[in-house]
Structures are given as structure tokens and as C-alpha cells.
Tab-separated table of C-alpha atoms in Angstrom:
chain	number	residue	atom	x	y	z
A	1	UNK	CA	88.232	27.022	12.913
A	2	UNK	CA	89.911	23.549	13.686
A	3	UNK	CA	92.082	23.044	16.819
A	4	UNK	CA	95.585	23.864	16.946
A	5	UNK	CA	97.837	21.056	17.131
A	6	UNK	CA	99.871	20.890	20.314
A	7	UNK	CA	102.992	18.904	18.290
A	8	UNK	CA	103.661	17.362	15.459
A	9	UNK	CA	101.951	14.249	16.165
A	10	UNK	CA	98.706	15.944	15.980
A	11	UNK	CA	99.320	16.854	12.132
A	12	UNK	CA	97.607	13.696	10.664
A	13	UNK	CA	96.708	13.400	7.795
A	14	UNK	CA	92.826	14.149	9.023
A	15	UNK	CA	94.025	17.363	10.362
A	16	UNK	CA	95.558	18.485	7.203
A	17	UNK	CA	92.599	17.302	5.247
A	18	UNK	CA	90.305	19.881	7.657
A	19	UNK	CA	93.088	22.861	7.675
A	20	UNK	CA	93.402	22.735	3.397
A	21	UNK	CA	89.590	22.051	3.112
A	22	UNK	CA	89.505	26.200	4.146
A	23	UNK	CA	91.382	27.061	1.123
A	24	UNK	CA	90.920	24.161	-0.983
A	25	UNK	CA	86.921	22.638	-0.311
A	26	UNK	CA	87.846	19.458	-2.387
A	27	UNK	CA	91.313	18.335	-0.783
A	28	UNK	CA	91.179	14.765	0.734
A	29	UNK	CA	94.887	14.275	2.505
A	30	UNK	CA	95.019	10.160	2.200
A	31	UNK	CA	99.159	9.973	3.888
A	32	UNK	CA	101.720	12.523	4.602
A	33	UNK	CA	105.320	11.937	4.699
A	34	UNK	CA	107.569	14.412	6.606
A	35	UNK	CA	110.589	15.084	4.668
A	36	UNK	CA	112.497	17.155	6.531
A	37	UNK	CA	112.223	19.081	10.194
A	38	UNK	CA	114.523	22.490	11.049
A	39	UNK	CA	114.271	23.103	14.891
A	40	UNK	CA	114.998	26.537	16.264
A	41	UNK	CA	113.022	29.095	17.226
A	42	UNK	CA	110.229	27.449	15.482
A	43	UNK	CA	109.736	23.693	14.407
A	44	UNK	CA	109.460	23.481	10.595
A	45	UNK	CA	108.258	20.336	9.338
A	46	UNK	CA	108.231	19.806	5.281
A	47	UNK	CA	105.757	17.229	4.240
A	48	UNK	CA	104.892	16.149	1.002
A	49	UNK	CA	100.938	14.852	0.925
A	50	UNK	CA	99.039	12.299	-0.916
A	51	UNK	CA	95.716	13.473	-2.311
A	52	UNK	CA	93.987	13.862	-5.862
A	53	UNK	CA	92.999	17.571	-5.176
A	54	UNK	CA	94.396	20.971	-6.357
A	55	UNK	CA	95.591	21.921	-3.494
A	56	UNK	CA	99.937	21.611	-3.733
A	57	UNK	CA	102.215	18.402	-3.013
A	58	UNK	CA	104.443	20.096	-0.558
A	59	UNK	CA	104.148	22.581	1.906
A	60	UNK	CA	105.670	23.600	5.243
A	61	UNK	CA	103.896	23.459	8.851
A	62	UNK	CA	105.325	25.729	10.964
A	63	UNK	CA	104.740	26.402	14.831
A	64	UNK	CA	106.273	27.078	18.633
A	65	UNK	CA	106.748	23.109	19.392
A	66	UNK	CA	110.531	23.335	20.466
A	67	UNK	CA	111.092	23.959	24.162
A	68	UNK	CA	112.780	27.240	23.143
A	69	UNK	CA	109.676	28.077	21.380
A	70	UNK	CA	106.738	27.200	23.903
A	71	UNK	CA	108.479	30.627	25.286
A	72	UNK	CA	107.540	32.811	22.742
A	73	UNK	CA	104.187	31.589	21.856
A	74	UNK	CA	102.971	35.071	21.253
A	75	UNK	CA	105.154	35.546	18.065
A	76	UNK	CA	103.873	32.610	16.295
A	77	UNK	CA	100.225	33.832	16.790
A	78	UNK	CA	101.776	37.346	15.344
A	79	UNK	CA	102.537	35.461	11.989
A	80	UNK	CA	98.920	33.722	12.048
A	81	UNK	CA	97.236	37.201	12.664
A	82	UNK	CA	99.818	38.758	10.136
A	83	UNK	CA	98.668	36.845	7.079
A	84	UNK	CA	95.076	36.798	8.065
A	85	UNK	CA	95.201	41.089	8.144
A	86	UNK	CA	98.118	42.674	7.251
A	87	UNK	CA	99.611	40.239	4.118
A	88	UNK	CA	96.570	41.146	2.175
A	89	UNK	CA	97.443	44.618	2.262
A	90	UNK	CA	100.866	44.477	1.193
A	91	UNK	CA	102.726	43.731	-2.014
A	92	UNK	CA	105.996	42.401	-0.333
A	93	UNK	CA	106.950	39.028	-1.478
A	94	UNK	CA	106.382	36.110	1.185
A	95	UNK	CA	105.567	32.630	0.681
A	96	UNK	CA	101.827	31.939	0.408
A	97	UNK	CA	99.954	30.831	3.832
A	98	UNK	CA	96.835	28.497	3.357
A	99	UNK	CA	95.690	28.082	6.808
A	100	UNK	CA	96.042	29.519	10.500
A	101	UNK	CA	95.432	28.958	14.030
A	102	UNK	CA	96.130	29.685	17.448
A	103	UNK	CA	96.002	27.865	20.403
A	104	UNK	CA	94.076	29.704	22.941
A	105	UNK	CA	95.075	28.331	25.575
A	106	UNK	CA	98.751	29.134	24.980
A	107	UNK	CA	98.624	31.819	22.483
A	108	UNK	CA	100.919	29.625	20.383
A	109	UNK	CA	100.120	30.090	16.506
A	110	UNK	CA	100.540	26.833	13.612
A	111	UNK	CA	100.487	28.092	10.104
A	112	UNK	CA	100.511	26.034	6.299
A	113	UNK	CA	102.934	27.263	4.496
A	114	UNK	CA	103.543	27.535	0.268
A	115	UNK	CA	107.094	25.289	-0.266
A	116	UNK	CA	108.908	27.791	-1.743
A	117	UNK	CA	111.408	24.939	-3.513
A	118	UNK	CA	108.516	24.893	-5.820
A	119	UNK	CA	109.511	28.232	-6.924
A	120	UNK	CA	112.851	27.263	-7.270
A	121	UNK	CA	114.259	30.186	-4.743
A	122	UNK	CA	117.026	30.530	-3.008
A	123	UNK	CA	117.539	31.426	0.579
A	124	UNK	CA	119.632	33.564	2.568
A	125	UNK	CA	122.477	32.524	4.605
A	126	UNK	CA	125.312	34.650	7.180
A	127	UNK	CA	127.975	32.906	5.234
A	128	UNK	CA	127.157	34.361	2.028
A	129	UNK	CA	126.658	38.352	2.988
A	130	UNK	CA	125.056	40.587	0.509
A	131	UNK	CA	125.815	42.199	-2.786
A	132	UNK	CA	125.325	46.163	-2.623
A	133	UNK	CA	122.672	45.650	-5.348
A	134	UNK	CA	120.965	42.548	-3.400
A	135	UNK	CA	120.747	45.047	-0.275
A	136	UNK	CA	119.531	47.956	-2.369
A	137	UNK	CA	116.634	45.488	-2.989
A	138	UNK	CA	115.940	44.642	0.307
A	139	UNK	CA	115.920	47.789	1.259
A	140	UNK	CA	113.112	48.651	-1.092
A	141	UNK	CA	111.434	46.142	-0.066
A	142	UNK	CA	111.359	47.358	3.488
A	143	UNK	CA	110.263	51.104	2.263
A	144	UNK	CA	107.521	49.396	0.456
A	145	UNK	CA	106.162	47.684	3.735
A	146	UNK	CA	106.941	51.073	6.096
A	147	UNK	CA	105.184	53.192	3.778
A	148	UNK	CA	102.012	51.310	3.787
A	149	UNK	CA	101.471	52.212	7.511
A	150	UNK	CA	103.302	55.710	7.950
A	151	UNK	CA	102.880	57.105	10.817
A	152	UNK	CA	101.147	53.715	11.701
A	153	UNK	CA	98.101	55.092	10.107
A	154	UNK	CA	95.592	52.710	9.598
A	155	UNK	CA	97.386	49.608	11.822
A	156	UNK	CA	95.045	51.166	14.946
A	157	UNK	CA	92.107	48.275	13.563
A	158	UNK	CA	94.939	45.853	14.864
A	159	UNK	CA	94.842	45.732	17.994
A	160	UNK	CA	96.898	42.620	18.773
A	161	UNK	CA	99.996	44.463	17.093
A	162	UNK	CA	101.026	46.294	19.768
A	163	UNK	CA	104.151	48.756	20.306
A	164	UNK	CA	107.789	46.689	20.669
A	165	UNK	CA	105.367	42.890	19.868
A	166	UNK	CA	106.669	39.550	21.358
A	167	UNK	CA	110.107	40.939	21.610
A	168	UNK	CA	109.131	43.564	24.417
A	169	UNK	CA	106.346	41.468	25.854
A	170	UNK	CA	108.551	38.443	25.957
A	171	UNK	CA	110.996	40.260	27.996
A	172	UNK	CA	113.928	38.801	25.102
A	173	UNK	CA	116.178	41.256	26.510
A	174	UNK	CA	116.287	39.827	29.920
A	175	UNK	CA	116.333	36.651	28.463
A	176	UNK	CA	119.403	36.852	25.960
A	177	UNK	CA	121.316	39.063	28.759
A	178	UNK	CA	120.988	35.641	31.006
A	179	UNK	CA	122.941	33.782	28.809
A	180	UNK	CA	126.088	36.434	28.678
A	181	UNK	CA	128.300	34.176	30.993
A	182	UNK	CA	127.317	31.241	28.251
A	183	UNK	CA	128.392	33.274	25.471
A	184	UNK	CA	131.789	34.762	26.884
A	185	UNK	CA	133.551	31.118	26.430
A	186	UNK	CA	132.484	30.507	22.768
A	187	UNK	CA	134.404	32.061	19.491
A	188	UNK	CA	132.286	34.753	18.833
A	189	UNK	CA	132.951	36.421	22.546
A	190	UNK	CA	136.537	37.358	20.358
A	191	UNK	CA	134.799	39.874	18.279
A	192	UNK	CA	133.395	41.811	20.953
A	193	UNK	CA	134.913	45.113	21.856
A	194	UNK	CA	136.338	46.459	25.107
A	195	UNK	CA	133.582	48.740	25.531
A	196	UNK	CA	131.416	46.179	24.408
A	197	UNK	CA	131.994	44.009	27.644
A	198	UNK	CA	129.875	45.157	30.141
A	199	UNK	CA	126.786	43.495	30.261
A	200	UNK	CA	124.339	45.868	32.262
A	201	UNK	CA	125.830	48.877	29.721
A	202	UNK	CA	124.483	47.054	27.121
A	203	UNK	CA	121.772	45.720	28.945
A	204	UNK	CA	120.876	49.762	29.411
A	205	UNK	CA	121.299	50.460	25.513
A	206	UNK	CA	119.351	47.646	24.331
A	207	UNK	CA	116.124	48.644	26.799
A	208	UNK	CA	116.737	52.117	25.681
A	209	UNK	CA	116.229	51.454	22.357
A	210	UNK	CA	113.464	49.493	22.326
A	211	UNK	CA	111.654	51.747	24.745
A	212	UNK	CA	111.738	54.933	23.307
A	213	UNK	CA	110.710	52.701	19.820
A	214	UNK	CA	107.367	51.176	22.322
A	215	UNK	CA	106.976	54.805	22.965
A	216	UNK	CA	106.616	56.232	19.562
A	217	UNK	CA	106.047	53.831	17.085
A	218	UNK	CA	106.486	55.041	13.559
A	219	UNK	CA	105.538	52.088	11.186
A	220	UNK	CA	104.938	48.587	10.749
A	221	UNK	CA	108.187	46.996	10.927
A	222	UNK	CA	109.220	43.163	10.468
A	223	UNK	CA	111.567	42.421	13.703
A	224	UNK	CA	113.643	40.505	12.465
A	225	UNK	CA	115.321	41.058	9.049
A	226	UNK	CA	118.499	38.997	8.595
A	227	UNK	CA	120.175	37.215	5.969
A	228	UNK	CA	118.548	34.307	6.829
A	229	UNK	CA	114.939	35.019	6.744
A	230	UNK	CA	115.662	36.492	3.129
A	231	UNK	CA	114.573	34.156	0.054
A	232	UNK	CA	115.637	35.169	-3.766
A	233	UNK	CA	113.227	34.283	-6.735
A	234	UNK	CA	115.123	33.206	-9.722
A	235	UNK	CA	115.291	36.228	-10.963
A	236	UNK	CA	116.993	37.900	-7.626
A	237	UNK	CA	113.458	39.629	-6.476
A	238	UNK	CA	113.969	39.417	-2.905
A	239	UNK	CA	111.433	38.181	0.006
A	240	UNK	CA	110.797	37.437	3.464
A	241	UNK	CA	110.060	34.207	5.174
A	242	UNK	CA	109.255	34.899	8.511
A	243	UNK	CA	106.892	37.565	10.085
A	244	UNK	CA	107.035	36.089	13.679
A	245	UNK	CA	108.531	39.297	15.311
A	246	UNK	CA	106.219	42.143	13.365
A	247	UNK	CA	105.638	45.091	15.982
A	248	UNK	CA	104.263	48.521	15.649
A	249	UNK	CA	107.956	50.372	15.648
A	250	UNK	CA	110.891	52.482	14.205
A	251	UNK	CA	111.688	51.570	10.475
A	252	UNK	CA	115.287	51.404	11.484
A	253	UNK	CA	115.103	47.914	13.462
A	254	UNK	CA	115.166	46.842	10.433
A	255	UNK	CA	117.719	48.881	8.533
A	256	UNK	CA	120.111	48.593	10.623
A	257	UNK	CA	119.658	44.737	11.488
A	258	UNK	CA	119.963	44.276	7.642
A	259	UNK	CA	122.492	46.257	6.777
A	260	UNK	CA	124.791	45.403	9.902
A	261	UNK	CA	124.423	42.015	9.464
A	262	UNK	CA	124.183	41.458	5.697
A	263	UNK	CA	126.739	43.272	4.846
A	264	UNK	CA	130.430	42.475	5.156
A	265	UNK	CA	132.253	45.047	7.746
A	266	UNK	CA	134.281	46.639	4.959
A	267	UNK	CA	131.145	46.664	2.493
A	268	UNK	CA	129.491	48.608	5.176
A	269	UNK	CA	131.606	50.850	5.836
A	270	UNK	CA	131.957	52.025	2.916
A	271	UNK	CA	128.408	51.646	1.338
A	272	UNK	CA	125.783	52.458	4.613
A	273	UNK	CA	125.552	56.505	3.475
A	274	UNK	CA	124.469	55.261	0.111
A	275	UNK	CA	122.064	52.749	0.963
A	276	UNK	CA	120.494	54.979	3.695
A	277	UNK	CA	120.105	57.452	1.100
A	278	UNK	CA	118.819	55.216	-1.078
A	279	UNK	CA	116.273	53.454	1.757
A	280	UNK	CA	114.768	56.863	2.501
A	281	UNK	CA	114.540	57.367	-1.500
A	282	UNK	CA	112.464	54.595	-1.817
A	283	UNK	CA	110.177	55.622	1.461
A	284	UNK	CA	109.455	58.428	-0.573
A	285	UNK	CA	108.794	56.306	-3.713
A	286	UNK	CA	106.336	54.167	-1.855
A	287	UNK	CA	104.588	57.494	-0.739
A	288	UNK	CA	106.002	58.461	2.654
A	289	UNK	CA	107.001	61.695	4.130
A	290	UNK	CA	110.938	60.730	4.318
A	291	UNK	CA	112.891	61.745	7.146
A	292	UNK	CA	116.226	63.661	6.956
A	293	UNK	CA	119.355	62.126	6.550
A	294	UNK	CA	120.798	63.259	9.447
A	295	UNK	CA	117.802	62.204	11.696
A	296	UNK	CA	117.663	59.017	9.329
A	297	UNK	CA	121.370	58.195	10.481
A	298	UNK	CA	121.289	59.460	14.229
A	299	UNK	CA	118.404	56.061	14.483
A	300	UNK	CA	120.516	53.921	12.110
A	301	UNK	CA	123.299	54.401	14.209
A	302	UNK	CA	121.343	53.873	17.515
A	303	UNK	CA	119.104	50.656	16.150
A	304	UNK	CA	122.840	49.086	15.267
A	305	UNK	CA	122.663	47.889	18.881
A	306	UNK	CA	120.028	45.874	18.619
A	307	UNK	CA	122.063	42.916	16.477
A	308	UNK	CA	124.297	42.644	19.268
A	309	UNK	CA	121.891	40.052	20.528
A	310	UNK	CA	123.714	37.739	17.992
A	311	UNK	CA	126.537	37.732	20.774
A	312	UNK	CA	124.151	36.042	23.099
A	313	UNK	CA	121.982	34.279	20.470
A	314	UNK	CA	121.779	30.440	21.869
A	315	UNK	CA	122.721	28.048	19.643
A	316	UNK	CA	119.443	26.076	19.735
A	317	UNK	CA	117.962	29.097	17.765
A	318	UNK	CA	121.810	29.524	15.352
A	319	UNK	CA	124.654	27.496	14.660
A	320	UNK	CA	127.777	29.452	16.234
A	321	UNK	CA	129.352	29.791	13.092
A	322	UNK	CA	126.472	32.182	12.547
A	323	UNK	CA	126.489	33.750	15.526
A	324	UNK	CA	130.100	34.347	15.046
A	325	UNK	CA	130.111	35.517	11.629
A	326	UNK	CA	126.993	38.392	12.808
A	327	UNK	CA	129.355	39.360	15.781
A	328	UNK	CA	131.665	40.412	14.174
A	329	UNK	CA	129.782	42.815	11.945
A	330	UNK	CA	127.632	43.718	15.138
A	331	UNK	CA	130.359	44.471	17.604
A	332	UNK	CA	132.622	46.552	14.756
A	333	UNK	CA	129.286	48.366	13.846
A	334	UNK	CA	128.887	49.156	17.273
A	335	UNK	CA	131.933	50.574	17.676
A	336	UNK	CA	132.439	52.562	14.283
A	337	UNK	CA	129.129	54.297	14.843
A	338	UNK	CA	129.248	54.732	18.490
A	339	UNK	CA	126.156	53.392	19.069
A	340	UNK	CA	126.720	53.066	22.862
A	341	UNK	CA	127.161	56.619	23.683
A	342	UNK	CA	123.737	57.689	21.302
A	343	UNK	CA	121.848	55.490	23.377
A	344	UNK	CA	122.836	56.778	26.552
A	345	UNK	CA	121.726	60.248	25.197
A	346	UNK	CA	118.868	59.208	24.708
């Protein structure tokens, strides 16, 4: 094990040479030229490298360097851990990872990354919402991944994936809730509903939710499944990029943050009993013990809440015309399924 670079600065090209010699003994990095950064919850930093090796041309280092991620150190170690135990067990597309480490010191987690432009995919975006079959794949994706740990049988050998991960031990909640006042000025505060407007209500929902999930954790889950951690072979085979956020959890987080958010408002409203009928097809495909529908949509209509964090999403992390674009589909989600009121059953 090598150390973890605290920045950029510290990925020379003697650092890459040691990091690649794991996976590939006779790489010798001689220069590497950074072609492109993407700050936001995590730096990513494309470089292309110079060496006469078989290891690739191009890859992606990615890490907590940003100010807004030196907060959440925690998740980038979950996506070093995830490909050193979990990614081997699993047969859902993700870009290839050829080296990992974490900062002990600040639990903060660097991973090499396959360039997936090599592949020639394509990646998701808010602007360009989902086709019905696009989602259906996604979806079967996600059974495929839920499945392998139903019941979150055989994910007790991992002990740093705990119940709720970074996003309950990071307190994100409190964190995004601070930032209300910030987000009431900007164009997506238009989209959200009268109901919708009182911060400790949804304050209450949100910690509700992810409680009683901490509390009886059903499968491994992903944590974050939007558009825009989606990438599409060229054949349309769907796949995620980031497993920052994986938690032990209910397999709706992730239904409902993809279908609330992927979908148009109109193409969800019309399509979600379908595709939930079609997600808990697949569970039972990929050999789980399905729930019913109507217990299946009684947690797809509570999880809806948690995308409402796109209301308060900073936009160091998403440009606002994302954040705009997801509240809208959030906040009318919200409201058609009366999300609110579920929760505060609960």
C-alpha cells in the first residue's frame, strides 16, 4: 500500500508509476498530462500518461480534494472499500478501478479509474430524462445488485458498510437543511409546493426516512442513483459511475431517486405502477423473495422524499439548471404521492 495523495499535486508521475505497478508489475509512468478536472463533490482529474507498458493511456483519478469534499471523506473511502469487496461480487456494469487507497488519517479515499471514453459510452445528464425502456434497464440493474445481498445476507463480513453510510454519519441532512434560506432565492425555490415550505416538516420526513431505513436495512443499495451517475454502452446497456454513497438500506432509495428524477413528471405519472411492477419482477428474476406491490409502493412513495435534497443541493456539487430541472420532478412527486403525510405515519 502506497500513501494517499493529499491533492492533486501529489499525483506525479512516480506516484502513478507505484499505484499501476499493483495491477500492472511492468508500468513505468515517464509524464502525465491532465486533460481535464470536474470539481464537485469529488475532484476528477483525467490524465492521459506516457509509458511503454500495458497498462491504458487514459484513466481518471478521483478523490475528496474540493473543500466541499474534505467533508465527506468517509464516502470516498466507501468507493475504495466497494471495489476492493463488494465489485467482485457483482455483475453490474461500472467502470474498471485499478488501484485504491485511503488516507488514514482523514478517512478520505483516491481511486484509478478505467476512462470510460475508451468505451465510447455515453453519460447521463438531468436535461435529457429517461426513455421508459432506458429506466426499465436501470431498474434491472438495481434488482440485480439488491438481490445479491437480500436480506443483507452475506454483507455482515463488511463491517465498514454500515446502516444509512456517509449520508447518516455525515449528518447530510443537517447539512443540506442549513442551506434552505440559500436555496429559497434561486429558480428552483418556484417548483416547490405550499406544503413543501416548511423546513423543519421536511426536516422531520427526511430523518424519518432514513432512520427507520438505519433501523432495518434490507439490501445493499447504491445512495445515489441519478441521471447523472448513469453511463450507456453503445449498445444502451446501462451502468453506474459512482459508488461513493453505498449503505446497508431499503432498495427503494434508489427506486424512487431514479424514477423521480429520471423521469419527466408526466412520464411518471403515468408509467411508475409499471416500472414498480416491473422492478420487483426483476428482484425476483435475480433470485429474491419480492415484496408486494402494495408494500413495494407504500416505500416508493415514502423514499420520494429523499430527492427533495435537490432543492437544497449547493451549486458547488450541481449547476442550478440541474437542481432546477430535479425540483421540479421532486416537489410534484412529493405532492402527487403524498409523501409527507406517509412519513409522518411512520
Amino acid at each position: 500500500m502506497i500513501r494517499c495523495p493529499a491533492n492533486l499535486a501529489e499525483v506525479t508521475p512516480e506516484w502513478m508509476t507505484q499505484a499501476l505497478s499493483f495491477r500492472f508489475p511492468d508500468i513505468r509512468i515517464e509524464a502525465l498530462e491532465l486533460t481535464k478536472l470536474i470539481e464537485g463533490t469529488a475532484t476528477k482529474a483525467r490524465y492521459n500518461l506516457s509509458h511503454s507498458g500495458s497498462a491504458p493511456h487514459s484513466l481518471w483519478v478521483k478523490g475528496g480534494f474540493s473543500i466541499v469534499g474534505a467533508h465527506q471523506g468517509a464516502a470516498f473511502a466507501n468507493e475504495v472499500n466497494f471495489y476492493r469487496d463488494i465489485a467482485p461480487l457483482l455483475s453490474t456494469n461500472r467502470p474498471d478501478c485499478y488501484y485504491g487507497v485511503i488516507d488514514p488519517d482523514t478517512d478520505n479515499g483516491v481511486i484509478l479509474l478505467e476512462d470510460l471514453g475508451l468505451r465510447s459510452a455515453s453519460f447521463g445528464y438531468a436535461t435529457e430524462p429517461l426513455s421508459i425502456p432506458q429506466i426499465r434497464d436501470v431498474l434491472d440493474l438495481q434488482a440485480s445488485y439488491h438481490a445479491r445481498f437480500w436480506q443483507t445476507a452475506g454483507l455482515e463480513q463488511f463491517q465498514w458498510l454500515t446502516s444509512g453510510g456517509s449520508i447518516l454519519e455525515s449528518g447530510m441532512i443537517g447539512q443540506f437543511l442549513e442551506l434552505w434560506d440559500d436555496a429559497v432565492p434561486l429558480p428552483r425555490f418556484k417548483h416547490v409546493r405550499p406544503a413543501q415550505k416548511d423546513r423543519s416538516r421536511i426536516g422531520a420526513a427526511l430523518t424519518a426516512m432514513l432512520t427507520s431505513d438505519s433501523l432495518n436495512p434490507i439490501c445493499f443499495v447504491h445512495g445515489d442513483s441519478h441521471i447523472a451517475n448513469l453511463f450507456f454502452e453503445s449498445d444502451g446497456k446501462p451502468g453506474y459511475l459512482d459508488w461513493q454513497h453505498i449503505m446497508r438500506g431499503h432498495w427503494a432509495f434508489d427506486v424512487a431517486n431514479m424514477m423521480v428524477t429520471g423521469l419527466t413528471v408526466e412520464n411518471r405519472g403515468d408509467h411508475e405502477h409499471e416500472l414498480l411492477n416491473y422492478y420487483l419482477e426483476s428482484l425476483t428474476r435475480h433470485g429474491a423473495i419480492a415484496p408486494s406491490f402494495d408494500e413495494a409502493w407504500l416505500a416508493y412513495c415514502r423514499h420520494a422524499i429523499w430527492s427533495f435534497m435537490w432543492v437544497l443541493c449547493p451549486t458547488a456539487m450541481h449547476p442550478e439548471e440541474v437542481c432546477s430541472l430535479n425540483a421540479e420532478r421532486v416537489c410534484a412527486a412529493v405532492d402527487d404521492l403524498d409523501s409527507l403525510k406517509l412519513l409522518e405515519a411512520i
